[in-house]
Structure formats: structure tokens, C-alpha cells
Amino acid sequence: MIEILTNRLMIVPCSLDIAKSLVFHRKELEKRSPIEIPSYWPTSVVRGFIPYYIESMERMEKEEKDLDCGFWLIILYEQKKIIGDLLMKGKPEKEGEVELSYHIDGDNIDETIAYEAIDAFIDWLTYQQAVKKIIMECEVEHQQTIKLYNKLGFICKKKDGDFLTWEIQKKGE
């Protein structure tokens, strides 16, 4: 299993078993898991995404094809607690472009955690998956996210109503 490790975090892909358990057997998963699963997690966006993820994973297993999306868990390693997730919306296109979104529990976590998680994931993506461009979005009023994207080196490329589209290109590309 792939593990992306930082000083404080472990970022791992969500397995088919965990995804199914989140939908069908959450209480049992919470009892048996060595990792704490907070009641606020997953977010409504991820809950809506999980059925598609399960279907894609099952199809991938049957057809032995690459998964066209990614759902990753962000775990605060010392506390053994899920604190958020990353979604890779589709596999990298021919041009090496992929769209990401993330959620981290901002109420109980300092802002450096989000930077650490996204930075490590971007490093892994650009090295392991030959990704050349990463796109992320946020709402205009999310000043903390805008500050984070700027710190990570993203450039705002487009404003569409209340949404901003950000991108970062692999160094040297």
C-alpha cells in the first residue's frame, strides 16, 4: 500500500473495504479501526463521492484497469486520527493535468497541517504519477485557502462567479 509520510502525517489511499465500510458499516468500522474516525468525517462532498468511488474501484478490479479517481485519507500520525481527505478528480490527462480538492478539519488543526498534507501529496503526484499541472478551486471568501494556495505556489488563473481556479505547474515544465 502506498503511504506518503511527513513529520506529522500519513496520507494513504482509501481502500475499497474502508469505503464500503464507511457507507454500510460505519459503527463497526469505528469500533474496529486502530485509527479514530471523527463523527464530522467524511464531509458531505466526500459522502456523495464515495458511491462513485466504490463503483469505480469494483469496475477497476474486474477489468484490471487504472482507477480514474483517487480518495486519500489524511491521518494525524501521533494521534492516530483521520483529520481530512484529498480527492483526485480523475486520473492525470495526457498533458499531465489533474484536479484536486481537500478537506481538513480546521477547527482542531493548525493551518500548517493543510500545507504539509497538500505539499507532500503534490510532491508525490509530480514524482510518481508524472503530473505536470495541478488545479484546485476555492470560493472567493475563503481567505485562509487563498493564503494556503499562494504559500504552496499556486497561481490564480480564473474567476468564475464566486469561485477561483488555481494551478501550479511542475518545476521545469
mmCIF file of C-alpha atoms in Angstrom:
data_model
loop_
_atom_site.group_PDB
_atom_site.id
_atom_site.type_symbol
_atom_site.label_atom_id
_atom_site.label_comp_id
_atom_site.label_asym_id
_atom_site.label_seq_id
_atom_site.Cartn_x
_atom_site.Cartn_y
_atom_site.Cartn_z
ATOM 1 C CA MET A 1 0.000 0.000 0.000
ATOM 2 C CA ILE A 2 1.176 3.491 -0.835
ATOM 3 C CA GLU A 3 1.967 5.683 2.154
ATOM 4 C CA ILE A 4 3.004 9.300 1.935
ATOM 5 C CA LEU A 5 4.713 10.223 5.199
ATOM 6 C CA THR A 6 5.609 13.614 6.605
ATOM 7 C CA ASN A 7 6.781 14.627 10.067
ATOM 8 C CA ARG A 8 3.211 14.597 11.400
ATOM 9 C CA LEU A 9 1.045 12.983 8.749
ATOM 10 C CA MET A 10 0.377 9.759 6.943
ATOM 11 C CA ILE A 11 -1.560 10.089 3.683
ATOM 12 C CA VAL A 12 -2.932 6.811 2.341
ATOM 13 C CA PRO A 13 -5.376 5.848 -0.407
ATOM 14 C CA CYS A 14 -8.797 4.793 0.826
ATOM 15 C CA SER A 15 -9.222 1.081 0.179
ATOM 16 C CA LEU A 16 -12.383 -0.400 -1.284
ATOM 17 C CA ASP A 17 -13.079 -2.136 2.051
ATOM 18 C CA ILE A 18 -12.834 1.095 4.024
ATOM 19 C CA ALA A 19 -15.006 2.973 1.506
ATOM 20 C CA LYS A 20 -17.696 0.270 1.704
ATOM 21 C CA SER A 21 -17.478 0.176 5.482
ATOM 22 C CA LEU A 22 -17.939 3.953 5.674
ATOM 23 C CA VAL A 23 -21.199 3.578 3.752
ATOM 24 C CA PHE A 24 -22.586 0.290 5.046
ATOM 25 C CA HIS A 25 -20.912 -0.490 8.389
ATOM 26 C CA ARG A 26 -19.658 2.768 9.865
ATOM 27 C CA LYS A 27 -20.322 1.905 13.512
ATOM 28 C CA GLU A 28 -18.478 -1.410 13.168
ATOM 29 C CA LEU A 29 -15.593 0.303 11.362
ATOM 30 C CA GLU A 30 -15.331 2.878 14.157
ATOM 31 C CA LYS A 31 -15.163 0.084 16.754
ATOM 32 C CA ARG A 32 -12.520 -1.984 14.956
ATOM 33 C CA SER A 33 -10.325 0.669 13.363
ATOM 34 C CA PRO A 34 -6.992 1.456 15.041
ATOM 35 C CA ILE A 35 -7.411 4.947 13.551
ATOM 36 C CA GLU A 36 -10.001 7.275 15.086
ATOM 37 C CA ILE A 37 -12.753 8.217 12.634
ATOM 38 C CA PRO A 38 -14.297 11.517 13.765
ATOM 39 C CA SER A 39 -18.059 11.958 13.575
ATOM 40 C CA TYR A 40 -17.693 15.013 11.274
ATOM 41 C CA TRP A 41 -15.783 12.975 8.698
ATOM 42 C CA PRO A 42 -16.258 12.459 5.841
ATOM 43 C CA THR A 43 -17.711 15.733 4.633
ATOM 44 C CA SER A 44 -20.908 15.834 2.577
ATOM 45 C CA VAL A 45 -18.842 16.223 -0.614
ATOM 46 C CA VAL A 46 -16.926 13.030 0.115
ATOM 47 C CA ARG A 47 -20.059 11.170 1.252
ATOM 48 C CA GLY A 48 -21.585 11.982 -2.131
ATOM 49 C CA PHE A 49 -18.408 10.854 -3.897
ATOM 50 C CA ILE A 50 -17.955 7.517 -2.088
ATOM 51 C CA PRO A 51 -20.628 5.531 -4.054
ATOM 52 C CA TYR A 52 -18.946 6.552 -7.326
ATOM 53 C CA TYR A 53 -15.561 5.653 -5.836
ATOM 54 C CA ILE A 54 -16.811 2.206 -4.772
ATOM 55 C CA GLU A 55 -18.292 1.556 -8.202
ATOM 56 C CA SER A 56 -15.069 2.679 -9.921
ATOM 57 C CA MET A 57 -12.919 0.520 -7.631
ATOM 58 C CA GLU A 58 -15.084 -2.554 -8.237
ATOM 59 C CA ARG A 59 -15.022 -1.984 -12.004
ATOM 60 C CA MET A 60 -11.269 -1.493 -11.891
ATOM 61 C CA GLU A 61 -10.780 -4.798 -10.051
ATOM 62 C CA LYS A 62 -12.915 -6.700 -12.586
ATOM 63 C CA GLU A 63 -11.428 -5.089 -15.686
ATOM 64 C CA GLU A 64 -7.902 -4.652 -14.322
ATOM 65 C CA LYS A 65 -7.892 -1.010 -15.351
ATOM 66 C CA ASP A 66 -6.458 2.026 -13.626
ATOM 67 C CA LEU A 67 -8.741 3.873 -11.263
ATOM 68 C CA ASP A 68 -9.889 7.193 -12.716
ATOM 69 C CA CYS A 69 -10.040 8.976 -9.382
ATOM 70 C CA GLY A 70 -8.356 8.974 -6.020
ATOM 71 C CA PHE A 71 -9.634 9.284 -2.496
ATOM 72 C CA TRP A 72 -6.916 9.668 0.123
ATOM 73 C CA LEU A 73 -7.105 9.801 3.915
ATOM 74 C CA ILE A 74 -5.065 12.359 5.846
ATOM 75 C CA ILE A 75 -4.122 10.885 9.215
ATOM 76 C CA LEU A 76 -2.512 12.759 12.092
ATOM 77 C CA TYR A 77 0.055 10.090 12.833
ATOM 78 C CA GLU A 78 0.770 10.552 16.567
ATOM 79 C CA GLN A 79 -2.915 10.843 17.458
ATOM 80 C CA LYS A 80 -3.920 8.052 15.043
ATOM 81 C CA LYS A 81 -6.854 10.129 13.853
ATOM 82 C CA ILE A 82 -8.307 10.934 10.426
ATOM 83 C CA ILE A 83 -8.266 14.702 10.087
ATOM 84 C CA GLY A 84 -9.215 15.098 6.450
ATOM 85 C CA ASP A 85 -9.015 13.848 2.903
ATOM 86 C CA LEU A 86 -7.770 14.589 -0.576
ATOM 87 C CA LEU A 87 -9.754 13.855 -3.734
ATOM 88 C CA MET A 88 -8.058 13.486 -7.075
ATOM 89 C CA LYS A 89 -10.782 14.128 -9.636
ATOM 90 C CA GLY A 90 -9.859 11.836 -12.491
ATOM 91 C CA LYS A 91 -6.532 10.363 -13.428
ATOM 92 C CA PRO A 92 -3.895 12.605 -14.955
ATOM 93 C CA GLU A 93 -4.729 13.565 -18.527
ATOM 94 C CA LYS A 94 -2.249 13.098 -21.396
ATOM 95 C CA GLU A 95 -0.914 16.581 -20.670
ATOM 96 C CA GLY A 96 -0.265 15.536 -17.062
ATOM 97 C CA GLU A 97 -3.060 17.683 -15.603
ATOM 98 C CA VAL A 98 -5.132 16.667 -12.592
ATOM 99 C CA GLU A 99 -7.678 18.410 -10.367
ATOM 100 C CA LEU A 100 -7.504 18.101 -6.579
ATOM 101 C CA SER A 101 -9.692 19.097 -3.700
ATOM 102 C CA TYR A 102 -9.129 18.686 0.007
ATOM 103 C CA HIS A 103 -10.794 18.993 3.356
ATOM 104 C CA ILE A 104 -9.077 19.236 6.713
ATOM 105 C CA ASP A 105 -10.852 19.796 9.997
ATOM 106 C CA GLY A 106 -9.903 23.429 10.510
ATOM 107 C CA ASP A 107 -11.464 23.715 13.967
ATOM 108 C CA ASN A 108 -8.975 21.465 15.701
ATOM 109 C CA ILE A 109 -5.956 21.578 13.398
ATOM 110 C CA ASP A 110 -3.438 24.363 12.804
ATOM 111 C CA GLU A 111 -3.071 25.708 9.260
ATOM 112 C CA THR A 112 0.415 24.257 8.766
ATOM 113 C CA ILE A 113 -1.135 20.774 8.591
ATOM 114 C CA ALA A 114 -3.017 21.613 5.374
ATOM 115 C CA TYR A 115 0.186 22.960 3.845
ATOM 116 C CA GLU A 116 2.113 19.854 4.898
ATOM 117 C CA ALA A 117 -0.529 17.475 3.505
ATOM 118 C CA ILE A 118 -1.033 19.189 0.147
ATOM 119 C CA ASP A 119 2.677 19.859 -0.368
ATOM 120 C CA ALA A 120 3.558 16.201 0.302
ATOM 121 C CA PHE A 121 0.763 14.980 -1.960
ATOM 122 C CA ILE A 122 1.829 17.313 -4.778
ATOM 123 C CA ASP A 123 5.431 16.099 -4.434
ATOM 124 C CA TRP A 124 4.248 12.507 -4.666
ATOM 125 C CA LEU A 125 1.955 13.233 -7.622
ATOM 126 C CA THR A 126 4.586 15.044 -9.641
ATOM 127 C CA TYR A 127 7.228 12.395 -8.943
ATOM 128 C CA GLN A 128 5.229 9.141 -9.018
ATOM 129 C CA GLN A 129 2.405 9.944 -11.379
ATOM 130 C CA ALA A 130 4.130 12.222 -13.912
ATOM 131 C CA VAL A 131 1.665 15.015 -13.137
ATOM 132 C CA LYS A 132 2.769 18.326 -14.609
ATOM 133 C CA LYS A 133 -0.121 20.612 -13.646
ATOM 134 C CA ILE A 134 -2.415 20.550 -10.623
ATOM 135 C CA ILE A 135 -5.653 22.515 -10.475
ATOM 136 C CA MET A 136 -7.556 23.391 -7.310
ATOM 137 C CA GLU A 137 -10.558 25.628 -6.660
ATOM 138 C CA CYS A 138 -11.862 27.675 -3.781
ATOM 139 C CA GLU A 139 -14.504 30.254 -3.079
ATOM 140 C CA VAL A 140 -13.583 33.935 -3.190
ATOM 141 C CA GLU A 141 -14.367 34.457 0.506
ATOM 142 C CA HIS A 142 -12.121 31.601 1.737
ATOM 143 C CA GLN A 143 -9.157 33.796 2.628
ATOM 144 C CA GLN A 144 -7.360 31.041 4.548
ATOM 145 C CA THR A 145 -7.458 28.747 1.489
ATOM 146 C CA ILE A 146 -6.292 31.571 -0.786
ATOM 147 C CA LYS A 147 -3.376 32.218 1.576
ATOM 148 C CA LEU A 148 -2.558 28.474 1.578
ATOM 149 C CA TYR A 149 -2.619 28.209 -2.230
ATOM 150 C CA ASN A 150 -0.347 31.244 -2.529
ATOM 151 C CA LYS A 151 2.068 29.748 0.009
ATOM 152 C CA LEU A 152 2.120 26.468 -1.950
ATOM 153 C CA GLY A 153 2.994 28.370 -5.123
ATOM 154 C CA PHE A 154 -0.366 28.136 -6.897
ATOM 155 C CA ILE A 155 -1.349 30.927 -9.274
ATOM 156 C CA CYS A 156 -4.946 32.093 -9.586
ATOM 157 C CA LYS A 157 -5.854 31.619 -13.246
ATOM 158 C CA LYS A 158 -9.590 32.238 -13.386
ATOM 159 C CA LYS A 159 -12.525 33.735 -11.516
ATOM 160 C CA ASP A 160 -15.963 32.335 -12.297
ATOM 161 C CA GLY A 161 -18.620 33.935 -10.110
ATOM 162 C CA ASP A 162 -17.714 33.117 -6.511
ATOM 163 C CA PHE A 163 -15.068 30.533 -7.476
ATOM 164 C CA LEU A 164 -11.376 30.912 -8.135
ATOM 165 C CA THR A 165 -9.375 28.370 -10.124
ATOM 166 C CA TRP A 166 -5.759 27.915 -9.100
ATOM 167 C CA GLU A 167 -2.968 25.960 -10.731
ATOM 168 C CA ILE A 168 0.606 25.013 -10.154
ATOM 169 C CA GLN A 169 2.988 23.584 -12.718
ATOM 170 C CA LYS A 170 5.806 21.181 -12.029
ATOM 171 C CA LYS A 171 9.120 22.971 -11.776
ATOM 172 C CA GLY A 172 10.985 22.997 -15.046
ATOM 173 C CA GLU A 173 7.835 22.454 -17.146
#
